[in-house]
């Protein structure tokens, strides 16, 4: 059986005392994978309200769990276990630039 490579996650920490995303000193764009879950949803809402976040793409496997995030955000149905679904997300991101 082939051993899987460990997945790496990068966590961004919100400085709740100020209005800056630690590690970012200027505006940024963000993609949230799994935005319909509890942590993903909460993180998406924080990013949507953040002044430095210019564009937010939130993804979920289910259209049923979409919620309103404002004008700078878009929803995309994505299944990260499906390569075609990921390719569609990449194409969507390229078209939005």
PDB file of C-alpha atoms in Angstrom:
ATOM      1  CA  UNK A   1       0.000   0.000   0.000  1.00  0.00           C
ATOM      2  CA  UNK A   2       1.367   3.401  -1.007  1.00  0.00           C
ATOM      3  CA  UNK A   3       1.870   5.758   1.903  1.00  0.00           C
ATOM      4  CA  UNK A   4       0.254   9.159   1.492  1.00  0.00           C
ATOM      5  CA  UNK A   5       2.282  12.331   1.822  1.00  0.00           C
ATOM      6  CA  UNK A   6       1.395  14.354   4.898  1.00  0.00           C
ATOM      7  CA  UNK A   7      -0.943  17.234   4.171  1.00  0.00           C
ATOM      8  CA  UNK A   8       0.278  20.645   5.172  1.00  0.00           C
ATOM      9  CA  UNK A   9      -2.014  23.323   6.445  1.00  0.00           C
ATOM     10  CA  UNK A  10      -1.279  26.999   6.857  1.00  0.00           C
ATOM     11  CA  UNK A  11      -3.226  28.812   9.531  1.00  0.00           C
ATOM     12  CA  UNK A  12      -3.663  32.557   9.354  1.00  0.00           C
ATOM     13  CA  UNK A  13      -4.141  34.263  12.667  1.00  0.00           C
ATOM     14  CA  UNK A  14      -6.394  37.274  12.957  1.00  0.00           C
ATOM     15  CA  UNK A  15      -5.087  40.036  15.198  1.00  0.00           C
ATOM     16  CA  UNK A  16      -8.280  40.878  17.065  1.00  0.00           C
ATOM     17  CA  UNK A  17      -6.741  43.996  18.635  1.00  0.00           C
ATOM     18  CA  UNK A  18      -6.103  45.634  15.293  1.00  0.00           C
ATOM     19  CA  UNK A  19      -7.157  45.365  11.696  1.00  0.00           C
ATOM     20  CA  UNK A  20      -4.369  43.329  10.221  1.00  0.00           C
ATOM     21  CA  UNK A  21      -3.967  39.712   9.291  1.00  0.00           C
ATOM     22  CA  UNK A  22      -0.678  38.617  10.780  1.00  0.00           C
ATOM     23  CA  UNK A  23       1.776  37.972   7.972  1.00  0.00           C
ATOM     24  CA  UNK A  24      -0.003  40.292   5.541  1.00  0.00           C
ATOM     25  CA  UNK A  25       0.813  43.964   5.341  1.00  0.00           C
ATOM     26  CA  UNK A  26      -1.276  44.695   2.247  1.00  0.00           C
ATOM     27  CA  UNK A  27      -4.511  43.577   0.602  1.00  0.00           C
ATOM     28  CA  UNK A  28      -4.917  39.904  -0.242  1.00  0.00           C
ATOM     29  CA  UNK A  29      -7.242  37.414  -1.940  1.00  0.00           C
ATOM     30  CA  UNK A  30      -8.287  34.205  -0.213  1.00  0.00           C
ATOM     31  CA  UNK A  31      -9.807  30.809  -1.029  1.00  0.00           C
ATOM     32  CA  UNK A  32     -11.448  28.861   1.796  1.00  0.00           C
ATOM     33  CA  UNK A  33     -11.853  25.118   1.233  1.00  0.00           C
ATOM     34  CA  UNK A  34     -14.680  23.619   3.291  1.00  0.00           C
ATOM     35  CA  UNK A  35     -16.521  26.820   4.105  1.00  0.00           C
ATOM     36  CA  UNK A  36     -19.758  25.096   5.083  1.00  0.00           C
ATOM     37  CA  UNK A  37     -18.255  23.445   8.176  1.00  0.00           C
ATOM     38  CA  UNK A  38     -18.099  25.179  11.543  1.00  0.00           C
ATOM     39  CA  UNK A  39     -14.463  26.356  11.429  1.00  0.00           C
ATOM     40  CA  UNK A  40     -14.532  27.098   7.695  1.00  0.00           C
ATOM     41  CA  UNK A  41     -17.737  29.102   8.027  1.00  0.00           C
ATOM     42  CA  UNK A  42     -16.436  31.145  10.960  1.00  0.00           C
ATOM     43  CA  UNK A  43     -13.127  31.823   9.205  1.00  0.00           C
ATOM     44  CA  UNK A  44     -14.940  32.819   5.996  1.00  0.00           C
ATOM     45  CA  UNK A  45     -17.096  35.301   7.901  1.00  0.00           C
ATOM     46  CA  UNK A  46     -14.015  36.865   9.531  1.00  0.00           C
ATOM     47  CA  UNK A  47     -12.279  37.190   6.173  1.00  0.00           C
ATOM     48  CA  UNK A  48     -15.390  38.653   4.506  1.00  0.00           C
ATOM     49  CA  UNK A  49     -15.460  41.427   7.108  1.00  0.00           C
ATOM     50  CA  UNK A  50     -11.719  42.052   7.039  1.00  0.00           C
ATOM     51  CA  UNK A  51     -10.649  45.294   5.330  1.00  0.00           C
ATOM     52  CA  UNK A  52      -7.489  43.808   3.781  1.00  0.00           C
ATOM     53  CA  UNK A  53      -9.319  40.900   2.130  1.00  0.00           C
ATOM     54  CA  UNK A  54     -10.216  42.129  -1.356  1.00  0.00           C
ATOM     55  CA  UNK A  55     -11.611  38.926  -2.833  1.00  0.00           C
ATOM     56  CA  UNK A  56     -12.894  35.813  -1.120  1.00  0.00           C
ATOM     57  CA  UNK A  57     -13.792  32.539  -2.832  1.00  0.00           C
ATOM     58  CA  UNK A  58     -15.466  30.054  -0.520  1.00  0.00           C
ATOM     59  CA  UNK A  59     -15.950  26.424  -1.464  1.00  0.00           C
ATOM     60  CA  UNK A  60     -18.077  23.566  -0.273  1.00  0.00           C
ATOM     61  CA  UNK A  61     -19.191  20.189  -1.596  1.00  0.00           C
ATOM     62  CA  UNK A  62     -22.805  21.152  -0.974  1.00  0.00           C
ATOM     63  CA  UNK A  63     -24.771  24.057  -2.432  1.00  0.00           C
ATOM     64  CA  UNK A  64     -27.341  23.594   0.324  1.00  0.00           C
ATOM     65  CA  UNK A  65     -25.114  25.101   3.015  1.00  0.00           C
ATOM     66  CA  UNK A  66     -24.330  28.429   1.340  1.00  0.00           C
ATOM     67  CA  UNK A  67     -24.639  31.584   3.392  1.00  0.00           C
ATOM     68  CA  UNK A  68     -24.379  35.293   2.546  1.00  0.00           C
ATOM     69  CA  UNK A  69     -20.912  36.823   2.846  1.00  0.00           C
ATOM     70  CA  UNK A  70     -21.214  40.089   0.935  1.00  0.00           C
ATOM     71  CA  UNK A  71     -20.198  41.494  -2.420  1.00  0.00           C
ATOM     72  CA  UNK A  72     -16.502  40.619  -2.376  1.00  0.00           C
ATOM     73  CA  UNK A  73     -17.161  36.895  -1.981  1.00  0.00           C
ATOM     74  CA  UNK A  74     -18.250  34.161  -4.365  1.00  0.00           C
ATOM     75  CA  UNK A  75     -19.327  30.561  -3.763  1.00  0.00           C
ATOM     76  CA  UNK A  76     -18.016  27.627  -5.744  1.00  0.00           C
ATOM     77  CA  UNK A  77     -19.120  24.020  -5.348  1.00  0.00           C
ATOM     78  CA  UNK A  78     -15.911  21.974  -5.115  1.00  0.00           C
ATOM     79  CA  UNK A  79     -15.134  18.384  -4.144  1.00  0.00           C
ATOM     80  CA  UNK A  80     -11.420  18.305  -3.338  1.00  0.00           C
ATOM     81  CA  UNK A  81     -11.355  14.522  -3.820  1.00  0.00           C
ATOM     82  CA  UNK A  82     -12.261  15.001  -7.502  1.00  0.00           C
ATOM     83  CA  UNK A  83      -9.524  16.271  -9.856  1.00  0.00           C
ATOM     84  CA  UNK A  84     -12.052  17.658 -12.368  1.00  0.00           C
ATOM     85  CA  UNK A  85     -13.705  19.660  -9.607  1.00  0.00           C
ATOM     86  CA  UNK A  86     -10.348  21.115  -8.573  1.00  0.00           C
ATOM     87  CA  UNK A  87      -9.532  21.958 -12.199  1.00  0.00           C
ATOM     88  CA  UNK A  88     -12.858  23.829 -12.466  1.00  0.00           C
ATOM     89  CA  UNK A  89     -11.976  25.831  -9.345  1.00  0.00           C
ATOM     90  CA  UNK A  90      -8.579  26.736 -10.802  1.00  0.00           C
ATOM     91  CA  UNK A  91     -10.240  27.861 -14.044  1.00  0.00           C
ATOM     92  CA  UNK A  92     -12.762  29.915 -12.052  1.00  0.00           C
ATOM     93  CA  UNK A  93      -9.938  31.636 -10.163  1.00  0.00           C
ATOM     94  CA  UNK A  94      -8.084  32.436 -13.396  1.00  0.00           C
ATOM     95  CA  UNK A  95     -11.224  33.930 -14.962  1.00  0.00           C
ATOM     96  CA  UNK A  96     -11.883  36.157 -11.928  1.00  0.00           C
ATOM     97  CA  UNK A  97      -8.442  37.795 -12.017  1.00  0.00           C
TER      98      UNK A  97
END
